[in-house]
Amino acid sequence: LGAWRDRKGDMSAVETSFSGGVRLADVSDFIAPSQACVVAVGTPELPGKDEAKAKTGEVSLQSRARRGQAKANPKGAKPGGSKAGEDPVKISLNDCLACSGCVTSAETVLLEQQSTEEFLRVLEAKAESDRVVVVTISQASRTSLASHYGLSPLEMTMRLTGFLKSLGADFVLEDNTGRDVALLATLEEFWDKYTSGRGGVGQGFSLPLLTSECPGWVLYAEKTHGEVVLPYMSKARSAIATLGSLTKKLLPSKLGVDAGSIYHCFISPCFDKKLEALREDLKSGEFADLDCVLATTEFHNLLKMKSFAEQTCPALPFDDILQGPGTQQAQFSNFGSSGGYLEFVFRECVGRLRGQAVFEPDKPLPLKVIRNQDFQEISLQGEDGRVILHFALAYGFRNIQNIIRRIKQKKMTYHFVEIMACPSGCLNGGGQMKDDDQVDEMGRRVIDRKEILRQLEQLYHDSEVARRHPRGNPNTSQIEEWLGGFKTPKANEVLYTEFHDRSQKKNEAPTPMMLDF
């Protein structure tokens, strides 16, 4: 990791790229007085200048370059450590993510397996292996890059397809199929809870249903609020986790390879997705559903490194896991640029309750702004005037805290809440291009962030990007048939996940230690 620091520079810039959920979830560079490592390790008494670190429990990280140089049982080590001559105790990334925190999330996940270097290494080693490289580009990332390069989203994706295939990628996908299936899975999950609870809120941990698309929010909920919030979390996988699961389960049989031969890289609008990719719950057998996550900015650095020319790079049709390679020359989206969960689930439930569509299908829902643009709601009243559906979206931690406070005080009135850690949602993710640093000759900002987000929202819904109901995607019916429906054991394995209370409360004193990755 020390080598990574030297190569990448100041870690603070990377740490601030993570969402507020990661930075607020007690993941700082020290063990607080109420915390200790969950893994039993030797704790050397550090002499000299390291004594200050020992007092605060600060962690010393050993880089890969130094692996094996340190002794497992340094002078003064307390009982319980490794015997002399053995390798140092190894604490995995999952150990760290399962803890309330001594090591920053930035330092535990931005390692070789989550970097452009590892991605290029896999591509270069393809000739000597049977790896099948799949790259999925998120809708938010394609929009950010399209804005940066002055292209339409469709042209941007097709030129990126040509670029990635020139590097050796076998499949270049968009995340539409994963998103459409995730929306349908969330709808069925909510409808089951709504109908079984007869629409009541807070009855036996039934409602509200809080979306779990955002990994920063998930991490924050697990590490900070635990069992207070987790019973309300939607167990439907995120769009990319759904597509990752489908890719590792459907492609192998089509290509005649095993799941371990599929290397899946995701281009993401946020760094938090790196954390999601490391979750033990998101695996196909022993293999991770996502092997690598690159933020939009990291991928842009790769484009610059490889001299990507947006005007001359070949534009190729992109691929689909079921329809095959080179079959896609059209793009689709929904109203919401952060998944569209509220828009889709609310419309579908209104249709089921009323027996017909109530809102115009080609216009966004008439959401009411409550506190700010990142906290909006909509409701449906029954014939007797009683509210029978009450939905909200809450973006950013100021608004998330409001939702949590209502849950804790048992004053929740919403049936469904779409939650995102980043203000303004995924288009404003920490991994997105930051083109707001343009200044004039006087050093004044030419265009502010709000205007950039407005332009990104407009570009996200570009005229070339068609709006499509998830059922309009031919893949969703095939996947549902393969699963046997959304309520089968197979569907539960492929489409849903679990969350864990990681809000550990320990009274042990700070413990200095060395982590070897």
mmCIF file of C-alpha atoms in Angstrom, residues 81-392:
data_model
loop_
_atom_site.group_PDB
_atom_site.id
_atom_site.type_symbol
_atom_site.label_atom_id
_atom_site.label_comp_id
_atom_site.label_asym_id
_atom_site.label_seq_id
_atom_site.Cartn_x
_atom_site.Cartn_y
_atom_site.Cartn_z
ATOM 1 C CA GLY A 81 0.754 -13.352 17.704
ATOM 2 C CA SER A 82 2.444 -15.607 15.172
ATOM 3 C CA LYS A 83 5.485 -17.652 16.044
ATOM 4 C CA ALA A 84 8.917 -16.419 15.073
ATOM 5 C CA GLY A 85 9.778 -17.058 11.443
ATOM 6 C CA GLU A 86 6.165 -17.338 10.262
ATOM 7 C CA ASP A 87 4.543 -14.915 7.829
ATOM 8 C CA PRO A 88 2.724 -11.943 9.378
ATOM 9 C CA VAL A 89 -0.919 -12.421 10.230
ATOM 10 C CA LYS A 90 -2.930 -11.450 7.171
ATOM 11 C CA ILE A 91 -6.115 -9.447 7.504
ATOM 12 C CA SER A 92 -8.231 -9.607 4.380
ATOM 13 C CA LEU A 93 -10.240 -6.797 2.813
ATOM 14 C CA ASN A 94 -13.408 -8.509 3.947
ATOM 15 C CA ASP A 95 -12.126 -8.562 7.532
ATOM 16 C CA CYS A 96 -11.712 -4.804 7.365
ATOM 17 C CA LEU A 97 -15.059 -4.199 5.725
ATOM 18 C CA ALA A 98 -16.742 -6.306 8.397
ATOM 19 C CA CYS A 99 -15.356 -4.029 11.114
ATOM 20 C CA SER A 100 -16.413 -0.627 12.363
ATOM 21 C CA GLY A 101 -13.094 0.471 11.349
ATOM 22 C CA CYS A 102 -9.450 1.037 11.762
ATOM 23 C CA VAL A 103 -8.360 1.299 8.144
ATOM 24 C CA THR A 104 -9.911 3.703 5.667
ATOM 25 C CA SER A 105 -12.028 2.138 2.983
ATOM 26 C CA ALA A 106 -9.896 3.976 0.436
ATOM 27 C CA GLU A 107 -6.810 2.163 1.679
ATOM 28 C CA THR A 108 -8.409 -1.270 1.848
ATOM 29 C CA VAL A 109 -9.986 -1.414 -1.580
ATOM 30 C CA LEU A 110 -7.898 0.735 -3.874
ATOM 31 C CA LEU A 111 -5.381 -2.049 -4.314
ATOM 32 C CA GLU A 112 -4.155 -3.799 -7.402
ATOM 33 C CA GLN A 113 -7.386 -5.714 -7.974
ATOM 34 C CA GLN A 114 -9.328 -2.429 -8.188
ATOM 35 C CA SER A 115 -7.045 -0.475 -10.507
ATOM 36 C CA THR A 116 -6.416 0.311 -14.149
ATOM 37 C CA GLU A 117 -3.072 -1.463 -13.818
ATOM 38 C CA GLU A 118 -4.747 -4.755 -12.880
ATOM 39 C CA PHE A 119 -7.347 -4.295 -15.619
ATOM 40 C CA LEU A 120 -4.616 -3.824 -18.220
ATOM 41 C CA ARG A 121 -2.648 -6.750 -16.800
ATOM 42 C CA VAL A 122 -5.657 -9.042 -17.272
ATOM 43 C CA LEU A 123 -6.091 -7.845 -20.856
ATOM 44 C CA GLU A 124 -2.400 -8.357 -21.634
ATOM 45 C CA ALA A 125 -2.437 -11.862 -20.135
ATOM 46 C CA LYS A 126 -5.474 -12.977 -22.161
ATOM 47 C CA ALA A 127 -3.351 -14.647 -24.830
ATOM 48 C CA GLU A 128 -1.938 -17.020 -22.232
ATOM 49 C CA SER A 129 -5.241 -17.759 -20.488
ATOM 50 C CA ASP A 130 -8.872 -18.527 -21.223
ATOM 51 C CA ARG A 131 -10.159 -15.351 -19.537
ATOM 52 C CA VAL A 132 -13.220 -13.706 -21.046
ATOM 53 C CA VAL A 133 -13.133 -9.980 -20.318
ATOM 54 C CA VAL A 134 -16.487 -8.251 -19.896
ATOM 55 C CA VAL A 135 -16.732 -4.483 -19.398
ATOM 56 C CA THR A 136 -19.991 -2.849 -18.321
ATOM 57 C CA ILE A 137 -20.401 0.914 -18.680
ATOM 58 C CA SER A 138 -22.909 2.565 -16.345
ATOM 59 C CA GLN A 139 -25.409 5.038 -17.736
ATOM 60 C CA ALA A 140 -24.117 7.767 -15.421
ATOM 61 C CA SER A 141 -20.509 7.196 -16.519
ATOM 62 C CA ARG A 142 -21.358 7.222 -20.215
ATOM 63 C CA THR A 143 -23.195 10.520 -19.658
ATOM 64 C CA SER A 144 -20.287 12.100 -17.804
ATOM 65 C CA LEU A 145 -17.772 11.015 -20.454
ATOM 66 C CA ALA A 146 -20.086 12.077 -23.291
ATOM 67 C CA SER A 147 -20.317 15.541 -21.771
ATOM 68 C CA HIS A 148 -16.549 15.742 -21.352
ATOM 69 C CA TYR A 149 -15.810 14.694 -24.934
ATOM 70 C CA GLY A 150 -18.713 16.572 -26.531
ATOM 71 C CA LEU A 151 -20.409 13.457 -27.913
ATOM 72 C CA SER A 152 -23.889 12.016 -27.644
ATOM 73 C CA PRO A 153 -24.286 9.151 -25.136
ATOM 74 C CA LEU A 154 -24.810 6.674 -27.988
ATOM 75 C CA GLU A 155 -21.733 7.750 -29.932
ATOM 76 C CA MET A 156 -19.703 7.789 -26.723
ATOM 77 C CA THR A 157 -20.650 4.194 -25.908
ATOM 78 C CA MET A 158 -19.980 2.954 -29.445
ATOM 79 C CA ARG A 159 -16.563 4.614 -29.567
ATOM 80 C CA LEU A 160 -15.721 3.232 -26.138
ATOM 81 C CA THR A 161 -16.747 -0.190 -27.434
ATOM 82 C CA GLY A 162 -14.303 0.159 -30.315
ATOM 83 C CA PHE A 163 -11.592 1.343 -27.924
ATOM 84 C CA LEU A 164 -12.094 -1.451 -25.377
ATOM 85 C CA LYS A 165 -12.225 -4.158 -28.015
ATOM 86 C CA SER A 166 -8.976 -2.842 -29.491
ATOM 87 C CA LEU A 167 -7.460 -3.493 -26.050
ATOM 88 C CA GLY A 168 -8.797 -7.048 -26.016
ATOM 89 C CA ALA A 169 -12.172 -6.843 -24.255
ATOM 90 C CA ASP A 170 -14.569 -9.572 -25.419
ATOM 91 C CA PHE A 171 -17.878 -8.005 -24.352
ATOM 92 C CA VAL A 172 -18.813 -4.360 -23.791
ATOM 93 C CA LEU A 173 -22.201 -4.003 -22.110
ATOM 94 C CA GLU A 174 -24.454 -1.300 -20.778
ATOM 95 C CA ASP A 175 -26.179 -1.890 -17.452
ATOM 96 C CA ASN A 176 -29.761 -1.789 -18.789
ATOM 97 C CA THR A 177 -30.541 -5.463 -18.283
ATOM 98 C CA GLY A 178 -29.271 -5.407 -14.714
ATOM 99 C CA ARG A 179 -31.233 -2.245 -13.987
ATOM 100 C CA ASP A 180 -34.464 -3.522 -15.528
ATOM 101 C CA VAL A 181 -34.308 -6.821 -13.636
ATOM 102 C CA ALA A 182 -33.386 -5.019 -10.384
ATOM 103 C CA LEU A 183 -36.399 -2.718 -10.792
ATOM 104 C CA LEU A 184 -38.733 -5.675 -11.315
ATOM 105 C CA ALA A 185 -37.249 -7.505 -8.306
ATOM 106 C CA THR A 186 -37.679 -4.403 -6.124
ATOM 107 C CA LEU A 187 -41.271 -3.980 -7.285
ATOM 108 C CA GLU A 188 -42.185 -7.550 -6.325
ATOM 109 C CA GLU A 189 -40.413 -7.223 -2.979
ATOM 110 C CA PHE A 190 -42.263 -4.018 -2.153
ATOM 111 C CA TRP A 191 -45.636 -5.293 -3.336
ATOM 112 C CA ASP A 192 -45.332 -8.389 -1.143
ATOM 113 C CA LYS A 193 -44.544 -6.248 1.906
ATOM 114 C CA TYR A 194 -47.246 -3.703 1.088
ATOM 115 C CA THR A 195 -50.026 -6.223 0.571
ATOM 116 C CA SER A 196 -49.035 -8.431 3.519
ATOM 117 C CA GLY A 197 -48.971 -5.390 5.810
ATOM 118 C CA ARG A 198 -52.166 -3.991 4.318
ATOM 119 C CA GLY A 199 -50.322 -0.775 3.527
ATOM 120 C CA GLY A 200 -49.344 -0.086 7.119
ATOM 121 C CA VAL A 201 -46.039 1.613 7.874
ATOM 122 C CA GLY A 202 -43.737 0.292 10.593
ATOM 123 C CA GLN A 203 -45.753 -2.871 11.249
ATOM 124 C CA GLY A 204 -43.472 -5.757 12.124
ATOM 125 C CA PHE A 205 -40.503 -4.425 10.168
ATOM 126 C CA SER A 206 -42.582 -4.495 6.997
ATOM 127 C CA LEU A 207 -42.463 -0.928 5.714
ATOM 128 C CA PRO A 208 -41.012 1.460 4.730
ATOM 129 C CA LEU A 209 -38.851 -0.213 2.116
ATOM 130 C CA LEU A 210 -35.531 1.628 1.741
ATOM 131 C CA THR A 211 -33.736 1.062 -1.553
ATOM 132 C CA SER A 212 -30.236 -0.421 -1.410
ATOM 133 C CA GLU A 213 -28.903 0.568 -4.834
ATOM 134 C CA CYS A 214 -26.330 2.917 -3.279
ATOM 135 C CA PRO A 215 -23.352 1.122 -1.644
ATOM 136 C CA GLY A 216 -22.333 4.198 0.347
ATOM 137 C CA TRP A 217 -25.731 4.257 1.995
ATOM 138 C CA VAL A 218 -25.623 0.494 2.602
ATOM 139 C CA LEU A 219 -22.227 0.703 4.298
ATOM 140 C CA TYR A 220 -23.378 3.621 6.431
ATOM 141 C CA ALA A 221 -26.556 1.795 7.475
ATOM 142 C CA GLU A 222 -24.667 -1.399 8.359
ATOM 143 C CA LYS A 223 -21.868 0.245 10.306
ATOM 144 C CA THR A 224 -23.719 3.097 11.977
ATOM 145 C CA HIS A 225 -27.334 2.090 12.571
ATOM 146 C CA GLY A 226 -27.373 -1.691 12.245
ATOM 147 C CA GLU A 227 -30.558 -3.429 13.352
ATOM 148 C CA VAL A 228 -32.427 -0.138 13.681
ATOM 149 C CA VAL A 229 -32.421 0.346 9.890
ATOM 150 C CA LEU A 230 -31.450 -2.953 8.244
ATOM 151 C CA PRO A 231 -34.870 -4.641 8.617
ATOM 152 C CA TYR A 232 -36.263 -1.996 6.264
ATOM 153 C CA MET A 233 -33.557 -2.317 3.601
ATOM 154 C CA SER A 234 -34.532 -3.726 0.230
ATOM 155 C CA LYS A 235 -32.796 -7.038 -0.344
ATOM 156 C CA ALA A 236 -32.948 -6.659 -4.112
ATOM 157 C CA ARG A 237 -29.439 -6.417 -5.522
ATOM 158 C CA SER A 238 -28.298 -3.200 -7.135
ATOM 159 C CA ALA A 239 -28.390 -2.947 -10.923
ATOM 160 C CA ILE A 240 -24.731 -3.823 -11.410
ATOM 161 C CA ALA A 241 -24.782 -6.533 -8.722
ATOM 162 C CA THR A 242 -27.737 -8.063 -10.562
ATOM 163 C CA LEU A 243 -25.971 -7.870 -13.915
ATOM 164 C CA GLY A 244 -22.787 -9.221 -12.342
ATOM 165 C CA SER A 245 -24.678 -12.217 -11.005
ATOM 166 C CA LEU A 246 -26.406 -12.835 -14.330
ATOM 167 C CA THR A 247 -23.137 -12.481 -16.253
ATOM 168 C CA LYS A 248 -21.312 -15.052 -14.111
ATOM 169 C CA LYS A 249 -24.246 -17.480 -14.298
ATOM 170 C CA LEU A 250 -25.446 -17.120 -17.901
ATOM 171 C CA LEU A 251 -22.327 -16.415 -19.949
ATOM 172 C CA PRO A 252 -20.278 -19.474 -18.890
ATOM 173 C CA SER A 253 -22.777 -21.955 -20.319
ATOM 174 C CA LYS A 254 -23.057 -19.946 -23.531
ATOM 175 C CA LEU A 255 -19.292 -19.763 -23.980
ATOM 176 C CA GLY A 256 -18.369 -23.181 -22.608
ATOM 177 C CA VAL A 257 -16.195 -21.822 -19.775
ATOM 178 C CA ASP A 258 -16.504 -21.758 -16.001
ATOM 179 C CA ALA A 259 -17.494 -18.701 -13.975
ATOM 180 C CA GLY A 260 -13.899 -18.170 -12.862
ATOM 181 C CA SER A 261 -12.887 -17.516 -16.464
ATOM 182 C CA ILE A 262 -15.172 -14.485 -16.684
ATOM 183 C CA TYR A 263 -13.446 -11.242 -15.667
ATOM 184 C CA HIS A 264 -16.066 -8.516 -15.184
ATOM 185 C CA CYS A 265 -15.045 -4.860 -14.925
ATOM 186 C CA PHE A 266 -17.582 -2.123 -14.174
ATOM 187 C CA ILE A 267 -17.153 1.564 -15.056
ATOM 188 C CA SER A 268 -18.916 3.310 -12.192
ATOM 189 C CA PRO A 269 -19.907 6.877 -11.276
ATOM 190 C CA CYS A 270 -18.699 6.359 -7.712
ATOM 191 C CA PHE A 271 -15.820 4.817 -5.790
ATOM 192 C CA ASP A 272 -18.231 3.199 -3.321
ATOM 193 C CA LYS A 273 -19.019 0.467 -5.853
ATOM 194 C CA LYS A 274 -15.524 -0.862 -5.161
ATOM 195 C CA LEU A 275 -16.767 -1.723 -1.678
ATOM 196 C CA GLU A 276 -19.849 -3.413 -3.064
ATOM 197 C CA ALA A 277 -17.749 -5.569 -5.382
ATOM 198 C CA LEU A 278 -15.884 -6.969 -2.353
ATOM 199 C CA ARG A 279 -18.961 -8.144 -0.470
ATOM 200 C CA GLU A 280 -18.994 -11.853 0.337
ATOM 201 C CA ASP A 281 -22.733 -11.929 -0.355
ATOM 202 C CA LEU A 282 -22.161 -11.018 -4.009
ATOM 203 C CA LYS A 283 -20.463 -14.120 -5.345
ATOM 204 C CA SER A 284 -21.230 -16.870 -7.807
ATOM 205 C CA GLY A 285 -19.906 -19.802 -5.844
ATOM 206 C CA GLU A 286 -16.325 -18.983 -4.967
ATOM 207 C CA PHE A 287 -16.024 -16.266 -7.619
ATOM 208 C CA ALA A 288 -16.860 -12.587 -7.155
ATOM 209 C CA ASP A 289 -19.622 -11.351 -9.436
ATOM 210 C CA LEU A 290 -17.605 -8.177 -10.053
ATOM 211 C CA ASP A 291 -13.850 -8.495 -10.390
ATOM 212 C CA CYS A 292 -12.919 -4.863 -10.848
ATOM 213 C CA VAL A 293 -14.587 -1.468 -10.483
ATOM 214 C CA LEU A 294 -13.118 1.633 -12.092
ATOM 215 C CA ALA A 295 -14.566 5.048 -11.384
ATOM 216 C CA THR A 296 -15.327 7.274 -14.367
ATOM 217 C CA THR A 297 -12.260 9.390 -13.625
ATOM 218 C CA GLU A 298 -10.012 6.321 -13.378
ATOM 219 C CA PHE A 299 -11.313 5.057 -16.705
ATOM 220 C CA HIS A 300 -10.741 8.505 -18.203
ATOM 221 C CA ASN A 301 -7.111 8.318 -17.084
ATOM 222 C CA LEU A 302 -6.884 5.000 -18.923
ATOM 223 C CA LEU A 303 -8.325 6.633 -22.040
ATOM 224 C CA LYS A 304 -5.658 9.333 -21.850
ATOM 225 C CA MET A 305 -2.918 6.785 -21.187
ATOM 226 C CA LYS A 306 -3.893 4.842 -24.309
ATOM 227 C CA SER A 307 -4.344 8.009 -26.430
ATOM 228 C CA PHE A 308 -8.069 7.571 -26.984
ATOM 229 C CA ALA A 309 -9.192 9.802 -29.880
ATOM 230 C CA GLU A 310 -12.924 10.424 -29.627
ATOM 231 C CA GLN A 311 -13.291 11.550 -33.244
ATOM 232 C CA THR A 312 -11.289 8.820 -34.961
ATOM 233 C CA CYS A 313 -11.658 5.764 -32.718
ATOM 234 C CA PRO A 314 -13.851 3.165 -34.490
ATOM 235 C CA ALA A 315 -17.485 3.199 -33.337
ATOM 236 C CA LEU A 316 -18.770 -0.353 -32.895
ATOM 237 C CA PRO A 317 -22.138 -1.769 -31.795
ATOM 238 C CA PHE A 318 -22.007 -2.906 -28.182
ATOM 239 C CA ASP A 319 -22.976 -6.282 -26.787
ATOM 240 C CA ASP A 320 -25.625 -8.064 -24.739
ATOM 241 C CA ILE A 321 -25.268 -11.146 -22.527
ATOM 242 C CA LEU A 322 -28.337 -12.813 -24.088
ATOM 243 C CA GLN A 323 -28.677 -11.231 -27.538
ATOM 244 C CA GLY A 324 -24.984 -11.691 -28.280
ATOM 245 C CA PRO A 325 -21.994 -9.592 -29.357
ATOM 246 C CA GLY A 326 -22.415 -6.580 -31.636
ATOM 247 C CA THR A 327 -26.213 -6.612 -31.427
ATOM 248 C CA GLN A 328 -26.855 -3.285 -29.690
ATOM 249 C CA GLN A 329 -27.063 0.070 -31.472
ATOM 250 C CA ALA A 330 -29.788 1.719 -29.392
ATOM 251 C CA GLN A 331 -29.825 3.058 -25.836
ATOM 252 C CA PHE A 332 -32.582 3.065 -23.254
ATOM 253 C CA SER A 333 -33.207 4.737 -19.916
ATOM 254 C CA ASN A 334 -35.958 5.561 -17.464
ATOM 255 C CA PHE A 335 -36.997 8.818 -15.812
ATOM 256 C CA GLY A 336 -34.735 8.602 -12.783
ATOM 257 C CA SER A 337 -31.023 9.140 -13.420
ATOM 258 C CA SER A 338 -30.173 7.306 -10.174
ATOM 259 C CA GLY A 339 -31.951 4.061 -10.906
ATOM 260 C CA GLY A 340 -35.519 5.291 -11.232
ATOM 261 C CA TYR A 341 -36.787 3.140 -8.361
ATOM 262 C CA LEU A 342 -39.373 5.601 -7.067
ATOM 263 C CA GLU A 343 -40.672 6.412 -10.543
ATOM 264 C CA PHE A 344 -41.049 2.786 -11.566
ATOM 265 C CA VAL A 345 -42.353 1.208 -8.361
ATOM 266 C CA PHE A 346 -44.841 4.011 -7.680
ATOM 267 C CA ARG A 347 -46.289 3.910 -11.210
ATOM 268 C CA GLU A 348 -46.625 0.129 -11.142
ATOM 269 C CA CYS A 349 -48.287 0.080 -7.714
ATOM 270 C CA VAL A 350 -50.712 2.822 -8.715
ATOM 271 C CA GLY A 351 -51.621 0.754 -11.764
ATOM 272 C CA ARG A 352 -52.231 -2.326 -9.624
ATOM 273 C CA LEU A 353 -54.351 -0.440 -7.101
ATOM 274 C CA ARG A 354 -56.375 1.550 -9.623
ATOM 275 C CA GLY A 355 -56.465 -1.009 -12.415
ATOM 276 C CA GLN A 356 -55.103 1.517 -14.879
ATOM 277 C CA ALA A 357 -52.320 4.043 -15.373
ATOM 278 C CA VAL A 358 -52.995 7.369 -13.669
ATOM 279 C CA PHE A 359 -49.921 9.381 -14.634
ATOM 280 C CA GLU A 360 -48.846 10.236 -18.158
ATOM 281 C CA PRO A 361 -46.214 7.675 -19.230
ATOM 282 C CA ASP A 362 -44.093 10.174 -21.168
ATOM 283 C CA LYS A 363 -43.755 12.708 -18.347
ATOM 284 C CA PRO A 364 -41.963 12.505 -14.987
ATOM 285 C CA LEU A 365 -44.065 12.036 -11.871
ATOM 286 C CA PRO A 366 -45.227 15.301 -10.247
ATOM 287 C CA LEU A 367 -42.976 15.044 -7.192
ATOM 288 C CA LYS A 368 -43.373 17.627 -4.440
ATOM 289 C CA VAL A 369 -40.221 19.278 -3.073
ATOM 290 C CA ILE A 370 -40.251 19.073 0.736
ATOM 291 C CA ARG A 371 -37.042 20.530 2.151
ATOM 292 C CA ASN A 372 -34.840 20.820 -0.923
ATOM 293 C CA GLN A 373 -34.489 19.345 -4.399
ATOM 294 C CA ASP A 374 -32.927 16.238 -2.873
ATOM 295 C CA PHE A 375 -35.945 15.500 -0.669
ATOM 296 C CA GLN A 376 -39.154 15.015 -2.632
ATOM 297 C CA GLU A 377 -42.310 12.984 -2.186
ATOM 298 C CA ILE A 378 -45.481 11.852 -3.905
ATOM 299 C CA SER A 379 -48.639 10.206 -2.608
ATOM 300 C CA LEU A 380 -51.813 8.534 -3.832
ATOM 301 C CA GLN A 381 -55.142 8.882 -2.056
ATOM 302 C CA GLY A 382 -57.918 6.339 -1.937
ATOM 303 C CA GLU A 383 -61.567 7.055 -2.617
ATOM 304 C CA ASP A 384 -62.065 7.956 1.033
ATOM 305 C CA GLY A 385 -59.284 10.542 0.918
ATOM 306 C CA ARG A 386 -56.872 8.402 2.940
ATOM 307 C CA VAL A 387 -53.276 8.231 1.702
ATOM 308 C CA ILE A 388 -52.699 4.699 0.435
ATOM 309 C CA LEU A 389 -49.268 5.194 -1.150
ATOM 310 C CA HIS A 390 -46.632 7.598 0.129
ATOM 311 C CA PHE A 391 -43.199 7.563 -1.567
ATOM 312 C CA ALA A 392 -40.118 9.757 -1.168
#
